[in-house]
Amino acid sequence: MVGTESKYLKENASFPFCKGCGHHHYVNYLDEALTKLNLDPEHVCIVSDIGCIGILDSLFSTPHTFHTTHGRSTAFATGIELADGILNDSKLKSIVVIGDGGSTIGLLHIVNAAMMNIDVTVLVANNFLYGMTGGQHSHFSPLDFVTPTTPAGNIVPPLDICSIVKSCGAQFVKQAVVTDKNLSSIVAEAIRYPGFALVEIFELCTEWATPFNKIDGKMLSSKVQFAEEDLPALRKEFSELYKEKILSVPLKKSDDGIEQKYSSPLRGTKRIVFAGTAGEKVQLASYLTMRAAIGSKLHATQKNDNPVTQGSGFSLSEVCLSSEEILYTGIDVPDVVIIASADGLKEVRANGILQRCRKNSLVLAEQTLPEFECGGTVLRLALRSLCTGSRASLSAFAAFNEITGWIPREAMNETFEQKFKEKSALYEKDIASLKPALAALLPKGVPV
Amino acid sequence: MIQNRMVIRTGNQMIAEGALQAGCQFFAGYPITPASGIYKAMIEQLPSKNGVAISAPDEISALAYCVGASARGAKTMTATSGPGWALMIETVQYALMTELPVVIAMVQRLGPSTGGATQNAQGDILFTEFCTSGGYTIPMFAPSTPQECFEVTTIAFKWAELLRTPVVILSDKEVGMMAEDVNYALLNSAPPWYRKEFSSKNGEPHITYNFKNGGDIPFFAPVGGKDKVTMTGSAHNKQGALQKNSPETLEVLRHLQQKIDVHKEEMAIVRLDEQEKADTLIISFGITHRTAREAVKRARSSGKRVRLANVISLFPIPSKQLIEAASNVKRIIVAEENMTGQYRSVIRHLFDGKEIIGVNAVGTMISPEMILSEIL
C-alpha cells in the first residue's frame, strides 16, 4: 500500500508491512486524523516504540519523530510533554505509537501518564502477539490463542489495558477495530483531548495470528467495549496543574547562615560520637554542636546513621570539630562517646566504636545501662533522669563542653536560644545539674 | 582559619545547588539512599526558579522523562545510586545514541544488588562507565567535598550540553550525605553552557545528526520547534533514518566516540599537590581523596617525599596528565574504596616499568594509616 497525498506522510512512501496487516490502516487513519485537525507538523511529535508498528516513524515526512526503546515510548513522551507544557508554549502534541508487546513491558509508563493526566495520546496497536520477533504470544493474547510460544493455546487471560487506565483516572479511553471507518475521528478526538488519551486498536497479524487461529473482523469487533461513551468532565491536565500549584511558588526563605563571631581555643581535631534512640534528638544534638562550633570559627563534619525504618531503634551521629580543614572524616579512635540509651549502646558495640576506644577516649554513658566492655574511660551519669531522654545527648555534650571550653559558652548559648527560644532554660538547668557530677568523675590526667 | 558567613551543606545539597547554578531546568527523581538528598533539594528549589522537578514512578521513567525533556530543549538532571543505575542503563545508552544531553548524579553505595544503602563504596566505577553496548566513553567526574560537588556539577552540565551526551557525576555516600561547613564565597563554577542550536542558513533543512568531521557536534533543534527532528535509538544515518551498516551509519557510530575523544584534553581535570623530588605518587578521588590528603600531610611531616593527584575527570581517562604526574616517581599508589582496584585496572598501562600498589577496602572507609603503610 502506498500513502496518498498528505501534509504529513512521505510522498509515495512504500509501507513496510505484510500484506493484509492492519498497520496499513493504522498509518492512514493517523494521517487522516492529523489532516482533520490540520495540525502544524512542527506541533506534532510521533513517539514510536519497538515492534512492527514502531517503524512507522520512517513514513512521516514533516512531524517530529522520536523512535524510542521497547515499552518506554510513553515515558519519553511524558518527558517531552512536561517540558513542552511547563517550560514552553504547550503547543506540541505527542502521539505514542505502540504495540501490545510494548504496552506490556511499558505498562507502568502508561499507567503513570494516565494518573498524571499528561497531554499524551497513546495509540495501542493490539494484534495480540509479538509480530516482529516471531509471533510469540503477549499479555494481550486471548485465551486459547495459538502462537509459536503457546502451541497448545494460551492459558492465561489477557490484560485489559482500557480498564487499567480507566482505574487510573484516564478519561479518554476508547477501543476500535483498525478497519472501522470512524477510526480517524476517534484518533483525532484523542489527539485533540487536552490530557491523557488512549485508544486500543484491534488488528490482525496475517503472518502469525490468522494462520493458526480462528480470527476475523467479527471476532475483533466483539472485543470493542469502550466505544461511544460520552466524555466525562475534564480533569485538569498535569502541566496546567503544575504551573498553577507548584511552579514559581517562592522558596521558603530559611537563612541558615552562621555568623562566625566567636573564637574557639581548640587546636587540632576532636572526634565525637552521639549514640541514642531514634526520636530522642540525637542527630539534632550533633547538628547544634556543629553549628556552635562553626560559629566559633572551627571546621565541622557530621555523619548520621539510623536503621532503615528511621523512626525506631538506634540513632547515631559522628561529628568532627577542628581548627584545621577536616580531611579524613572517619572516626577510628573517638575522643568522646555519649551513650544516652540502650539502643545507642547496642549500636556502638555492634559497629565497633566501643572496641576502638582507647584510654583517652571519654565515654559519657547513661548510668542505668548495663556494664559494658570498653577500652575508654567510662563516666556514668544520670542523663535520662536529670535531663529526660530527648535532652540527654545535647545536655551531656554541653555540660562536658563547659568543662573543656572547646566551644565558647556564648556560642553554645546563642545556638540554644535560636533553636529552643524560652525552652533553652531547660537545657541551662540540665547543664547546671550535670556539670558538677561530671567534673567530679573526670579522672585526673585525662586530657580534655 | 575559615572566615565570613558559613552554611552547613551535604555534598548532595551542593550538587543540587550546582545544577541550579548551571541553569538546570528539569529534574526527574526516584528515591534511593544515598542520592535522595539531591532529589529533595531539587523538588524544594527548582520550581521557584521556574524549572520542573518531578517524581517518577521508577528510575527507568526518571531518566526517560529527562531525555524526553532534553529533546524538547531543557537542561536536565537525575540522581541515583547503583541499584537505580542498573535500571537506567537502557536509557543512558539511548541518550548517548540520540545525542541528547543529560546529567546523572551517581551516588555510590555498597553493592552488589541492594547491598548496603547507608554504607559507603567506590565500587561502581567500571559498572557506571562501561555500561554501553560498544563501550562508548561516558564522561565522568568525581567530587570529594561539598565545594567540589558544586563545581563538578557545573562542569558536568557544561560537557553534557557541549558534547550532547550523557555525563555522570560519580559521588559516593560519604561525599553525598556528610554535612560540612561551606563558604559560598569560595565556590568555583564553570560558566553556564547551552548546546549549540541549529539555525537555517539560506533555507537549508535541519539534518538531525549532521556533522562534517567525526569530532564535530551536530547543531541541536528541539522536538516541537520549527525544524523537523528525526531521533532514533537504532543505528541511523545523519538524517536519523534507520540503517543497518551503510558507510554513513558507521561514520555516525564512530562519531559518537570521536566527539568525546576530540575534547579529551579539555575535559581532563587532575589536581596535583606537588612535592619536589617526590618518589611516590598517590592517585585518588572521591571520599578517598580526603583520606589521601591526610595521609600525605602526615607522610610529609615525617620527611617522606610524596606527590598527590586528585583525579576529578575519571573518564575519558586523563592519560597525559596522569603520565606527567607520575614522572620521576618510582612508586604509584592508587587508593579507592573497592575490592579489586577498579580505576587502577584501567590506568595501570600508563605506568609501564613503575611499581603500582593498590590500597583498597570494602564496606569500610580507607584510613590514612592504610595509605601511610604503603608509603616507603
PDB file of C-alpha atoms in Angstrom, chain B residues 203-344:
ATOM      1  CA  GLY B 203      16.784  27.696   3.823  1.00  0.00           C
ATOM      2  CA  GLU B 204      18.901  24.579   4.220  1.00  0.00           C
ATOM      3  CA  PRO B 205      16.921  21.942   6.090  1.00  0.00           C
ATOM      4  CA  HIS B 206      17.870  20.676   9.534  1.00  0.00           C
ATOM      5  CA  ILE B 207      19.677  17.345   9.497  1.00  0.00           C
ATOM      6  CA  THR B 208      19.317  15.869  12.974  1.00  0.00           C
ATOM      7  CA  TYR B 209      22.770  14.296  13.211  1.00  0.00           C
ATOM      8  CA  ASN B 210      24.727  16.442  10.820  1.00  0.00           C
ATOM      9  CA  PHE B 211      28.484  16.816  11.161  1.00  0.00           C
ATOM     10  CA  LYS B 212      31.418  17.349   8.865  1.00  0.00           C
ATOM     11  CA  ASN B 213      34.260  15.836  10.835  1.00  0.00           C
ATOM     12  CA  GLY B 214      33.677  12.921  13.187  1.00  0.00           C
ATOM     13  CA  GLY B 215      34.550  15.009  16.211  1.00  0.00           C
ATOM     14  CA  ASP B 216      32.042  17.754  15.410  1.00  0.00           C
ATOM     15  CA  ILE B 217      28.870  18.148  17.447  1.00  0.00           C
ATOM     16  CA  PRO B 218      25.598  18.299  15.468  1.00  0.00           C
ATOM     17  CA  PHE B 219      23.648  21.502  15.926  1.00  0.00           C
ATOM     18  CA  PHE B 220      20.586  20.978  18.072  1.00  0.00           C
ATOM     19  CA  ALA B 221      16.982  21.601  17.137  1.00  0.00           C
ATOM     20  CA  PRO B 222      14.296  20.796  19.712  1.00  0.00           C
ATOM     21  CA  VAL B 223      11.390  18.462  19.153  1.00  0.00           C
ATOM     22  CA  GLY B 224       8.457  20.867  18.901  1.00  0.00           C
ATOM     23  CA  GLY B 225      10.483  23.568  17.167  1.00  0.00           C
ATOM     24  CA  LYS B 226      10.139  24.704  13.589  1.00  0.00           C
ATOM     25  CA  ASP B 227      12.875  22.435  12.238  1.00  0.00           C
ATOM     26  CA  LYS B 228      11.917  18.805  11.825  1.00  0.00           C
ATOM     27  CA  VAL B 229      13.740  16.430  14.142  1.00  0.00           C
ATOM     28  CA  THR B 230      14.205  12.714  13.486  1.00  0.00           C
ATOM     29  CA  MET B 231      15.535  10.935  16.559  1.00  0.00           C
ATOM     30  CA  THR B 232      16.151   7.243  16.937  1.00  0.00           C
ATOM     31  CA  GLY B 233      17.998   4.877  19.231  1.00  0.00           C
ATOM     32  CA  SER B 234      18.545   2.499  16.327  1.00  0.00           C
ATOM     33  CA  ALA B 235      21.627   2.715  14.123  1.00  0.00           C
ATOM     34  CA  HIS B 236      20.988   5.612  11.782  1.00  0.00           C
ATOM     35  CA  ASN B 237      22.465   7.876   9.167  1.00  0.00           C
ATOM     36  CA  LYS B 238      22.910  11.619   9.645  1.00  0.00           C
ATOM     37  CA  GLN B 239      19.258  12.211   8.762  1.00  0.00           C
ATOM     38  CA  GLY B 240      18.215   9.940  11.614  1.00  0.00           C
ATOM     39  CA  ALA B 241      16.934   7.256   9.258  1.00  0.00           C
ATOM     40  CA  LEU B 242      17.278   3.706  10.493  1.00  0.00           C
ATOM     41  CA  GLN B 243      20.007   1.917   8.571  1.00  0.00           C
ATOM     42  CA  LYS B 244      21.975  -1.200   9.259  1.00  0.00           C
ATOM     43  CA  ASN B 245      25.560  -0.724   8.204  1.00  0.00           C
ATOM     44  CA  SER B 246      25.790   1.816   5.471  1.00  0.00           C
ATOM     45  CA  PRO B 247      29.133   3.633   5.437  1.00  0.00           C
ATOM     46  CA  GLU B 248      27.358   6.760   6.710  1.00  0.00           C
ATOM     47  CA  THR B 249      25.753   4.900   9.618  1.00  0.00           C
ATOM     48  CA  LEU B 250      29.118   3.508  10.661  1.00  0.00           C
ATOM     49  CA  GLU B 251      30.517   7.024  10.388  1.00  0.00           C
ATOM     50  CA  VAL B 252      27.786   8.215  12.782  1.00  0.00           C
ATOM     51  CA  LEU B 253      28.649   5.442  15.234  1.00  0.00           C
ATOM     52  CA  ARG B 254      32.349   6.338  15.134  1.00  0.00           C
ATOM     53  CA  HIS B 255      31.423   9.994  15.575  1.00  0.00           C
ATOM     54  CA  LEU B 256      29.750   9.200  18.920  1.00  0.00           C
ATOM     55  CA  GLN B 257      33.170   8.251  20.282  1.00  0.00           C
ATOM     56  CA  GLN B 258      35.232  10.707  18.246  1.00  0.00           C
ATOM     57  CA  LYS B 259      33.379  13.740  19.593  1.00  0.00           C
ATOM     58  CA  ILE B 260      34.411  12.678  23.109  1.00  0.00           C
ATOM     59  CA  ASP B 261      37.991  11.852  22.121  1.00  0.00           C
ATOM     60  CA  VAL B 262      38.484  15.214  20.422  1.00  0.00           C
ATOM     61  CA  HIS B 263      37.696  17.021  23.689  1.00  0.00           C
ATOM     62  CA  LYS B 264      39.602  14.646  25.939  1.00  0.00           C
ATOM     63  CA  GLU B 265      42.337  17.128  26.811  1.00  0.00           C
ATOM     64  CA  GLU B 266      39.898  19.941  27.583  1.00  0.00           C
ATOM     65  CA  MET B 267      37.893  17.666  29.859  1.00  0.00           C
ATOM     66  CA  ALA B 268      40.890  16.464  31.850  1.00  0.00           C
ATOM     67  CA  ILE B 269      40.999  17.636  35.464  1.00  0.00           C
ATOM     68  CA  VAL B 270      43.782  16.202  37.602  1.00  0.00           C
ATOM     69  CA  ARG B 271      44.721  18.402  40.549  1.00  0.00           C
ATOM     70  CA  LEU B 272      48.267  17.870  41.691  1.00  0.00           C
ATOM     71  CA  ASP B 273      49.591  18.512  45.147  1.00  0.00           C
ATOM     72  CA  GLU B 274      53.216  18.715  44.104  1.00  0.00           C
ATOM     73  CA  GLN B 275      56.319  17.983  46.084  1.00  0.00           C
ATOM     74  CA  GLU B 276      59.785  18.351  44.691  1.00  0.00           C
ATOM     75  CA  LYS B 277      61.792  15.173  44.239  1.00  0.00           C
ATOM     76  CA  ALA B 278      58.815  13.049  45.182  1.00  0.00           C
ATOM     77  CA  ASP B 279      59.472   9.338  44.752  1.00  0.00           C
ATOM     78  CA  THR B 280      55.873   8.270  45.349  1.00  0.00           C
ATOM     79  CA  LEU B 281      52.666   9.343  43.610  1.00  0.00           C
ATOM     80  CA  ILE B 282      49.303   8.780  45.256  1.00  0.00           C
ATOM     81  CA  ILE B 283      46.251   8.742  42.992  1.00  0.00           C
ATOM     82  CA  SER B 284      42.789   9.004  44.485  1.00  0.00           C
ATOM     83  CA  PHE B 285      39.350  10.537  44.014  1.00  0.00           C
ATOM     84  CA  GLY B 286      36.008  10.940  45.792  1.00  0.00           C
ATOM     85  CA  ILE B 287      35.938  10.472  49.554  1.00  0.00           C
ATOM     86  CA  THR B 288      39.238   8.588  49.495  1.00  0.00           C
ATOM     87  CA  HIS B 289      40.989  11.667  48.194  1.00  0.00           C
ATOM     88  CA  ARG B 290      40.324  13.403  51.520  1.00  0.00           C
ATOM     89  CA  THR B 291      41.861  10.466  53.321  1.00  0.00           C
ATOM     90  CA  ALA B 292      44.817  10.536  50.942  1.00  0.00           C
ATOM     91  CA  ARG B 293      45.354  14.231  51.694  1.00  0.00           C
ATOM     92  CA  GLU B 294      45.504  13.406  55.394  1.00  0.00           C
ATOM     93  CA  ALA B 295      47.956  10.567  54.744  1.00  0.00           C
ATOM     94  CA  VAL B 296      50.155  12.827  52.603  1.00  0.00           C
ATOM     95  CA  LYS B 297      50.156  15.533  55.253  1.00  0.00           C
ATOM     96  CA  ARG B 298      51.374  13.042  57.848  1.00  0.00           C
ATOM     97  CA  ALA B 299      53.884  11.433  55.498  1.00  0.00           C
ATOM     98  CA  ARG B 300      55.460  14.761  54.617  1.00  0.00           C
ATOM     99  CA  SER B 301      55.682  15.763  58.260  1.00  0.00           C
ATOM    100  CA  SER B 302      57.808  12.664  58.782  1.00  0.00           C
ATOM    101  CA  GLY B 303      60.071  13.598  55.886  1.00  0.00           C
ATOM    102  CA  LYS B 304      58.596  11.468  53.096  1.00  0.00           C
ATOM    103  CA  ARG B 305      58.510  12.906  49.590  1.00  0.00           C
ATOM    104  CA  VAL B 306      55.056  12.308  48.163  1.00  0.00           C
ATOM    105  CA  ARG B 307      53.069  13.780  45.289  1.00  0.00           C
ATOM    106  CA  LEU B 308      49.270  13.599  45.319  1.00  0.00           C
ATOM    107  CA  ALA B 309      46.900  13.538  42.348  1.00  0.00           C
ATOM    108  CA  ASN B 310      43.180  14.158  42.737  1.00  0.00           C
ATOM    109  CA  VAL B 311      41.559  12.734  39.618  1.00  0.00           C
ATOM    110  CA  ILE B 312      38.328  14.633  39.083  1.00  0.00           C
ATOM    111  CA  SER B 313      37.755  13.666  35.456  1.00  0.00           C
ATOM    112  CA  LEU B 314      37.865   9.879  35.743  1.00  0.00           C
ATOM    113  CA  PHE B 315      36.727   9.388  32.127  1.00  0.00           C
ATOM    114  CA  PRO B 316      37.861   9.962  29.465  1.00  0.00           C
ATOM    115  CA  ILE B 317      40.982   8.777  31.285  1.00  0.00           C
ATOM    116  CA  PRO B 318      43.270  11.830  31.577  1.00  0.00           C
ATOM    117  CA  SER B 319      46.244   9.795  30.355  1.00  0.00           C
ATOM    118  CA  LYS B 320      48.577  12.651  29.557  1.00  0.00           C
ATOM    119  CA  GLN B 321      48.060  14.320  32.939  1.00  0.00           C
ATOM    120  CA  LEU B 322      48.480  11.039  34.813  1.00  0.00           C
ATOM    121  CA  ILE B 323      51.674  10.147  32.940  1.00  0.00           C
ATOM    122  CA  GLU B 324      53.034  13.613  33.724  1.00  0.00           C
ATOM    123  CA  ALA B 325      52.015  13.246  37.365  1.00  0.00           C
ATOM    124  CA  ALA B 326      53.977  10.000  37.534  1.00  0.00           C
ATOM    125  CA  SER B 327      57.157  11.446  36.035  1.00  0.00           C
ATOM    126  CA  ASN B 328      60.245  10.718  38.147  1.00  0.00           C
ATOM    127  CA  VAL B 329      58.390   8.711  40.770  1.00  0.00           C
ATOM    128  CA  LYS B 330      59.254   5.076  41.377  1.00  0.00           C
ATOM    129  CA  ARG B 331      56.088   4.029  43.041  1.00  0.00           C
ATOM    130  CA  ILE B 332      52.406   4.737  42.423  1.00  0.00           C
ATOM    131  CA  ILE B 333      49.696   4.109  44.996  1.00  0.00           C
ATOM    132  CA  VAL B 334      46.089   4.080  43.816  1.00  0.00           C
ATOM    133  CA  ALA B 335      43.661   4.345  46.734  1.00  0.00           C
ATOM    134  CA  GLU B 336      39.990   3.577  46.106  1.00  0.00           C
ATOM    135  CA  GLU B 337      37.228   2.001  48.201  1.00  0.00           C
ATOM    136  CA  ASN B 338      36.550  -1.146  46.225  1.00  0.00           C
ATOM    137  CA  MET B 339      37.802  -4.698  46.295  1.00  0.00           C
ATOM    138  CA  THR B 340      39.742  -5.120  43.085  1.00  0.00           C
ATOM    139  CA  GLY B 341      41.194  -1.714  42.338  1.00  0.00           C
ATOM    140  CA  GLN B 342      38.836  -0.754  39.530  1.00  0.00           C
ATOM    141  CA  TYR B 343      40.364   2.540  38.489  1.00  0.00           C
ATOM    142  CA  ARG B 344      43.852   1.144  38.943  1.00  0.00           C
TER     143      ARG B 344
END
